[in-house]
Amino acid sequence: LNTVQRYILENDKVSSSRYLSKFSSLMRTMVSNAQHQRITLQKEIEALTLYIEVEVARFKDRFTFHFDCDSDIDVEKTTIPVFFIQPLVENAIKHGLMNKTEHGELKISFYRKKNTLFCEVLDNGIGRTEARRIANKLDKQSLGISIIQKRISLINKSTNEGMYLEYEDLFSPENQACGTKVTLVFPNILNNTSQHE
């Protein structure tokens, strides 16, 4: 909404209209997805694309993004629990890329190993150590990952799915922090490709 206000103040009617349209589409998608415990990977990618496009406009094209998905994954039949990937993407943007002075890059990949689905969120931001230092300085606490971990624990207890998160701090050849890779793992989920509820 602050972005729309900025466009209006700048008298940029085209951008404000385009942004409002994208934002309303995102809200409709979120409300629709919230009615299900699981959604198809296709719908997840569409929702993530809308969300990231809103953030790209909001932050004036300070980063680019793209998706990679293995061709042997049926995105229209594979289902995953809702609202797990978006907070990871949000963390990458807000804590990694927005604190970076250079242009940022965000990559979301989906790949498989046997019946296990992997979602990888990769950014070339400032890294987790520096992000924590900035957050502590501003007295801000991110709850997104904590909430995801609790949800993973609850789902694993009720379904025995065995979901888990992995983090990797990335470094340049000069040993400088150059990003973060977060991997969300869905073991054996590719055995269950028609559980949309």
JSON list of N, CA, C and O in Angstrom, two decimals, residues 7-33:
[
{"chain": "A", "resi": 7, "resn": "TYR", "atom": "N", "xyz": [3.48, 5.78, -5.85]},
{"chain": "A", "resi": 7, "resn": "TYR", "atom": "CA", "xyz": [3.17, 5.99, -7.26]},
{"chain": "A", "resi": 7, "resn": "TYR", "atom": "C", "xyz": [2.17, 7.13, -7.43]},
{"chain": "A", "resi": 7, "resn": "TYR", "atom": "O", "xyz": [2.28, 7.93, -8.37]},
{"chain": "A", "resi": 8, "resn": "ILE", "atom": "N", "xyz": [1.17, 7.18, -6.54]},
{"chain": "A", "resi": 8, "resn": "ILE", "atom": "CA", "xyz": [0.16, 8.24, -6.63]},
{"chain": "A", "resi": 8, "resn": "ILE", "atom": "C", "xyz": [0.80, 9.60, -6.41]},
{"chain": "A", "resi": 8, "resn": "ILE", "atom": "O", "xyz": [0.52, 10.57, -7.14]},
{"chain": "A", "resi": 9, "resn": "LEU", "atom": "N", "xyz": [1.67, 9.69, -5.40]},
{"chain": "A", "resi": 9, "resn": "LEU", "atom": "CA", "xyz": [2.34, 10.96, -5.11]},
{"chain": "A", "resi": 9, "resn": "LEU", "atom": "C", "xyz": [3.24, 11.39, -6.27]},
{"chain": "A", "resi": 9, "resn": "LEU", "atom": "O", "xyz": [3.44, 12.56, -6.52]},
{"chain": "A", "resi": 10, "resn": "GLU", "atom": "N", "xyz": [3.80, 10.40, -6.96]},
{"chain": "A", "resi": 10, "resn": "GLU", "atom": "CA", "xyz": [4.64, 10.68, -8.13]},
{"chain": "A", "resi": 10, "resn": "GLU", "atom": "C", "xyz": [3.79, 10.89, -9.38]},
{"chain": "A", "resi": 10, "resn": "GLU", "atom": "O", "xyz": [4.33, 11.11, -10.47]},
{"chain": "A", "resi": 11, "resn": "ASN", "atom": "N", "xyz": [2.46, 10.81, -9.23]},
{"chain": "A", "resi": 11, "resn": "ASN", "atom": "CA", "xyz": [1.52, 10.97, -10.34]},
{"chain": "A", "resi": 11, "resn": "ASN", "atom": "C", "xyz": [1.74, 9.93, -11.43]},
{"chain": "A", "resi": 11, "resn": "ASN", "atom": "O", "xyz": [1.55, 10.21, -12.62]},
{"chain": "A", "resi": 12, "resn": "ASP", "atom": "N", "xyz": [2.18, 8.74, -11.01]},
{"chain": "A", "resi": 12, "resn": "ASP", "atom": "CA", "xyz": [2.41, 7.65, -11.96]},
{"chain": "A", "resi": 12, "resn": "ASP", "atom": "C", "xyz": [1.18, 6.74, -11.94]},
{"chain": "A", "resi": 12, "resn": "ASP", "atom": "O", "xyz": [1.13, 5.72, -11.25]},
{"chain": "A", "resi": 13, "resn": "LYS", "atom": "N", "xyz": [0.17, 7.14, -12.70]},
{"chain": "A", "resi": 13, "resn": "LYS", "atom": "CA", "xyz": [-1.10, 6.42, -12.68]},
{"chain": "A", "resi": 13, "resn": "LYS", "atom": "C", "xyz": [-1.00, 5.02, -13.27]},
{"chain": "A", "resi": 13, "resn": "LYS", "atom": "O", "xyz": [-1.64, 4.09, -12.79]},
{"chain": "A", "resi": 14, "resn": "VAL", "atom": "N", "xyz": [-0.19, 4.86, -14.30]},
{"chain": "A", "resi": 14, "resn": "VAL", "atom": "CA", "xyz": [-0.04, 3.56, -14.94]},
{"chain": "A", "resi": 14, "resn": "VAL", "atom": "C", "xyz": [0.57, 2.55, -13.97]},
{"chain": "A", "resi": 14, "resn": "VAL", "atom": "O", "xyz": [0.07, 1.43, -13.80]},
{"chain": "A", "resi": 15, "resn": "SER", "atom": "N", "xyz": [1.66, 2.96, -13.30]},
{"chain": "A", "resi": 15, "resn": "SER", "atom": "CA", "xyz": [2.34, 2.06, -12.37]},
{"chain": "A", "resi": 15, "resn": "SER", "atom": "C", "xyz": [1.46, 1.75, -11.17]},
{"chain": "A", "resi": 15, "resn": "SER", "atom": "O", "xyz": [1.42, 0.60, -10.70]},
{"chain": "A", "resi": 16, "resn": "SER", "atom": "N", "xyz": [0.75, 2.76, -10.65]},
{"chain": "A", "resi": 16, "resn": "SER", "atom": "CA", "xyz": [-0.11, 2.52, -9.49]},
{"chain": "A", "resi": 16, "resn": "SER", "atom": "C", "xyz": [-1.25, 1.56, -9.84]},
{"chain": "A", "resi": 16, "resn": "SER", "atom": "O", "xyz": [-1.58, 0.66, -9.06]},
{"chain": "A", "resi": 17, "resn": "SER", "atom": "N", "xyz": [-1.81, 1.71, -11.03]},
{"chain": "A", "resi": 17, "resn": "SER", "atom": "CA", "xyz": [-2.88, 0.81, -11.47]},
{"chain": "A", "resi": 17, "resn": "SER", "atom": "C", "xyz": [-2.36, -0.60, -11.67]},
{"chain": "A", "resi": 17, "resn": "SER", "atom": "O", "xyz": [-2.99, -1.58, -11.24]},
{"chain": "A", "resi": 18, "resn": "ARG", "atom": "N", "xyz": [-1.19, -0.72, -12.30]},
{"chain": "A", "resi": 18, "resn": "ARG", "atom": "CA", "xyz": [-0.59, -2.03, -12.55]},
{"chain": "A", "resi": 18, "resn": "ARG", "atom": "C", "xyz": [-0.26, -2.73, -11.22]},
{"chain": "A", "resi": 18, "resn": "ARG", "atom": "O", "xyz": [-0.50, -3.92, -11.05]},
{"chain": "A", "resi": 19, "resn": "TYR", "atom": "N", "xyz": [0.29, -1.96, -10.29]},
{"chain": "A", "resi": 19, "resn": "TYR", "atom": "CA", "xyz": [0.68, -2.53, -9.00]},
{"chain": "A", "resi": 19, "resn": "TYR", "atom": "C", "xyz": [-0.55, -2.98, -8.21]},
{"chain": "A", "resi": 19, "resn": "TYR", "atom": "O", "xyz": [-0.56, -4.05, -7.61]},
{"chain": "A", "resi": 20, "resn": "LEU", "atom": "N", "xyz": [-1.59, -2.15, -8.20]},
{"chain": "A", "resi": 20, "resn": "LEU", "atom": "CA", "xyz": [-2.82, -2.52, -7.49]},
{"chain": "A", "resi": 20, "resn": "LEU", "atom": "C", "xyz": [-3.42, -3.79, -8.06]},
{"chain": "A", "resi": 20, "resn": "LEU", "atom": "O", "xyz": [-3.92, -4.64, -7.33]},
{"chain": "A", "resi": 21, "resn": "SER", "atom": "N", "xyz": [-3.38, -3.91, -9.38]},
{"chain": "A", "resi": 21, "resn": "SER", "atom": "CA", "xyz": [-3.92, -5.11, -10.03]},
{"chain": "A", "resi": 21, "resn": "SER", "atom": "C", "xyz": [-3.13, -6.35, -9.61]},
{"chain": "A", "resi": 21, "resn": "SER", "atom": "O", "xyz": [-3.71, -7.39, -9.29]},
{"chain": "A", "resi": 22, "resn": "LYS", "atom": "N", "xyz": [-1.79, -6.22, -9.59]},
{"chain": "A", "resi": 22, "resn": "LYS", "atom": "CA", "xyz": [-0.94, -7.34, -9.18]},
{"chain": "A", "resi": 22, "resn": "LYS", "atom": "C", "xyz": [-1.17, -7.68, -7.72]},
{"chain": "A", "resi": 22, "resn": "LYS", "atom": "O", "xyz": [-1.26, -8.85, -7.34]},
{"chain": "A", "resi": 23, "resn": "PHE", "atom": "N", "xyz": [-1.28, -6.65, -6.89]},
{"chain": "A", "resi": 23, "resn": "PHE", "atom": "CA", "xyz": [-1.49, -6.85, -5.46]},
{"chain": "A", "resi": 23, "resn": "PHE", "atom": "C", "xyz": [-2.83, -7.54, -5.19]},
{"chain": "A", "resi": 23, "resn": "PHE", "atom": "O", "xyz": [-2.91, -8.47, -4.37]},
{"chain": "A", "resi": 24, "resn": "SER", "atom": "N", "xyz": [-3.88, -7.12, -5.88]},
{"chain": "A", "resi": 24, "resn": "SER", "atom": "CA", "xyz": [-5.20, -7.74, -5.68]},
{"chain": "A", "resi": 24, "resn": "SER", "atom": "C", "xyz": [-5.19, -9.19, -6.15]},
{"chain": "A", "resi": 24, "resn": "SER", "atom": "O", "xyz": [-5.82, -10.06, -5.53]},
{"chain": "A", "resi": 25, "resn": "SER", "atom": "N", "xyz": [-4.46, -9.47, -7.23]},
{"chain": "A", "resi": 25, "resn": "SER", "atom": "CA", "xyz": [-4.34, -10.86, -7.70]},
{"chain": "A", "resi": 25, "resn": "SER", "atom": "C", "xyz": [-3.64, -11.72, -6.66]},
{"chain": "A", "resi": 25, "resn": "SER", "atom": "O", "xyz": [-4.02, -12.87, -6.41]},
{"chain": "A", "resi": 26, "resn": "LEU", "atom": "N", "xyz": [-2.61, -11.15, -6.04]},
{"chain": "A", "resi": 26, "resn": "LEU", "atom": "CA", "xyz": [-1.89, -11.88, -5.00]},
{"chain": "A", "resi": 26, "resn": "LEU", "atom": "C", "xyz": [-2.80, -12.17, -3.81]},
{"chain": "A", "resi": 26, "resn": "LEU", "atom": "O", "xyz": [-2.81, -13.29, -3.29]},
{"chain": "A", "resi": 27, "resn": "MET", "atom": "N", "xyz": [-3.59, -11.19, -3.40]},
{"chain": "A", "resi": 27, "resn": "MET", "atom": "CA", "xyz": [-4.49, -11.38, -2.26]},
{"chain": "A", "resi": 27, "resn": "MET", "atom": "C", "xyz": [-5.53, -12.46, -2.56]},
{"chain": "A", "resi": 27, "resn": "MET", "atom": "O", "xyz": [-5.82, -13.31, -1.73]},
{"chain": "A", "resi": 28, "resn": "ARG", "atom": "N", "xyz": [-6.10, -12.43, -3.76]},
{"chain": "A", "resi": 28, "resn": "ARG", "atom": "CA", "xyz": [-7.08, -13.45, -4.15]},
{"chain": "A", "resi": 28, "resn": "ARG", "atom": "C", "xyz": [-6.45, -14.84, -4.15]},
{"chain": "A", "resi": 28, "resn": "ARG", "atom": "O", "xyz": [-7.06, -15.81, -3.71]},
{"chain": "A", "resi": 29, "resn": "THR", "atom": "N", "xyz": [-5.23, -14.92, -4.65]},
{"chain": "A", "resi": 29, "resn": "THR", "atom": "CA", "xyz": [-4.53, -16.20, -4.69]},
{"chain": "A", "resi": 29, "resn": "THR", "atom": "C", "xyz": [-4.26, -16.72, -3.29]},
{"chain": "A", "resi": 29, "resn": "THR", "atom": "O", "xyz": [-4.46, -17.91, -3.00]},
{"chain": "A", "resi": 30, "resn": "MET", "atom": "N", "xyz": [-3.82, -15.85, -2.40]},
{"chain": "A", "resi": 30, "resn": "MET", "atom": "CA", "xyz": [-3.53, -16.25, -1.03]},
{"chain": "A", "resi": 30, "resn": "MET", "atom": "C", "xyz": [-4.79, -16.74, -0.32]},
{"chain": "A", "resi": 30, "resn": "MET", "atom": "O", "xyz": [-4.77, -17.75, 0.38]},
{"chain": "A", "resi": 31, "resn": "VAL", "atom": "N", "xyz": [-5.89, -16.01, -0.49]},
{"chain": "A", "resi": 31, "resn": "VAL", "atom": "CA", "xyz": [-7.15, -16.41, 0.14]},
{"chain": "A", "resi": 31, "resn": "VAL", "atom": "C", "xyz": [-7.62, -17.75, -0.40]},
{"chain": "A", "resi": 31, "resn": "VAL", "atom": "O", "xyz": [-8.07, -18.63, 0.35]},
{"chain": "A", "resi": 32, "resn": "SER", "atom": "N", "xyz": [-7.49, -17.95, -1.71]},
{"chain": "A", "resi": 32, "resn": "SER", "atom": "CA", "xyz": [-7.89, -19.21, -2.32]},
{"chain": "A", "resi": 32, "resn": "SER", "atom": "C", "xyz": [-7.04, -20.37, -1.82]},
{"chain": "A", "resi": 32, "resn": "SER", "atom": "O", "xyz": [-7.56, -21.43, -1.44]},
{"chain": "A", "resi": 33, "resn": "ASN", "atom": "N", "xyz": [-5.71, -20.17, -1.77]},
{"chain": "A", "resi": 33, "resn": "ASN", "atom": "CA", "xyz": [-4.80, -21.24, -1.33]},
{"chain": "A", "resi": 33, "resn": "ASN", "atom": "C", "xyz": [-5.00, -21.56, 0.15]},
{"chain": "A", "resi": 33, "resn": "ASN", "atom": "O", "xyz": [-4.80, -22.71, 0.57]}
]
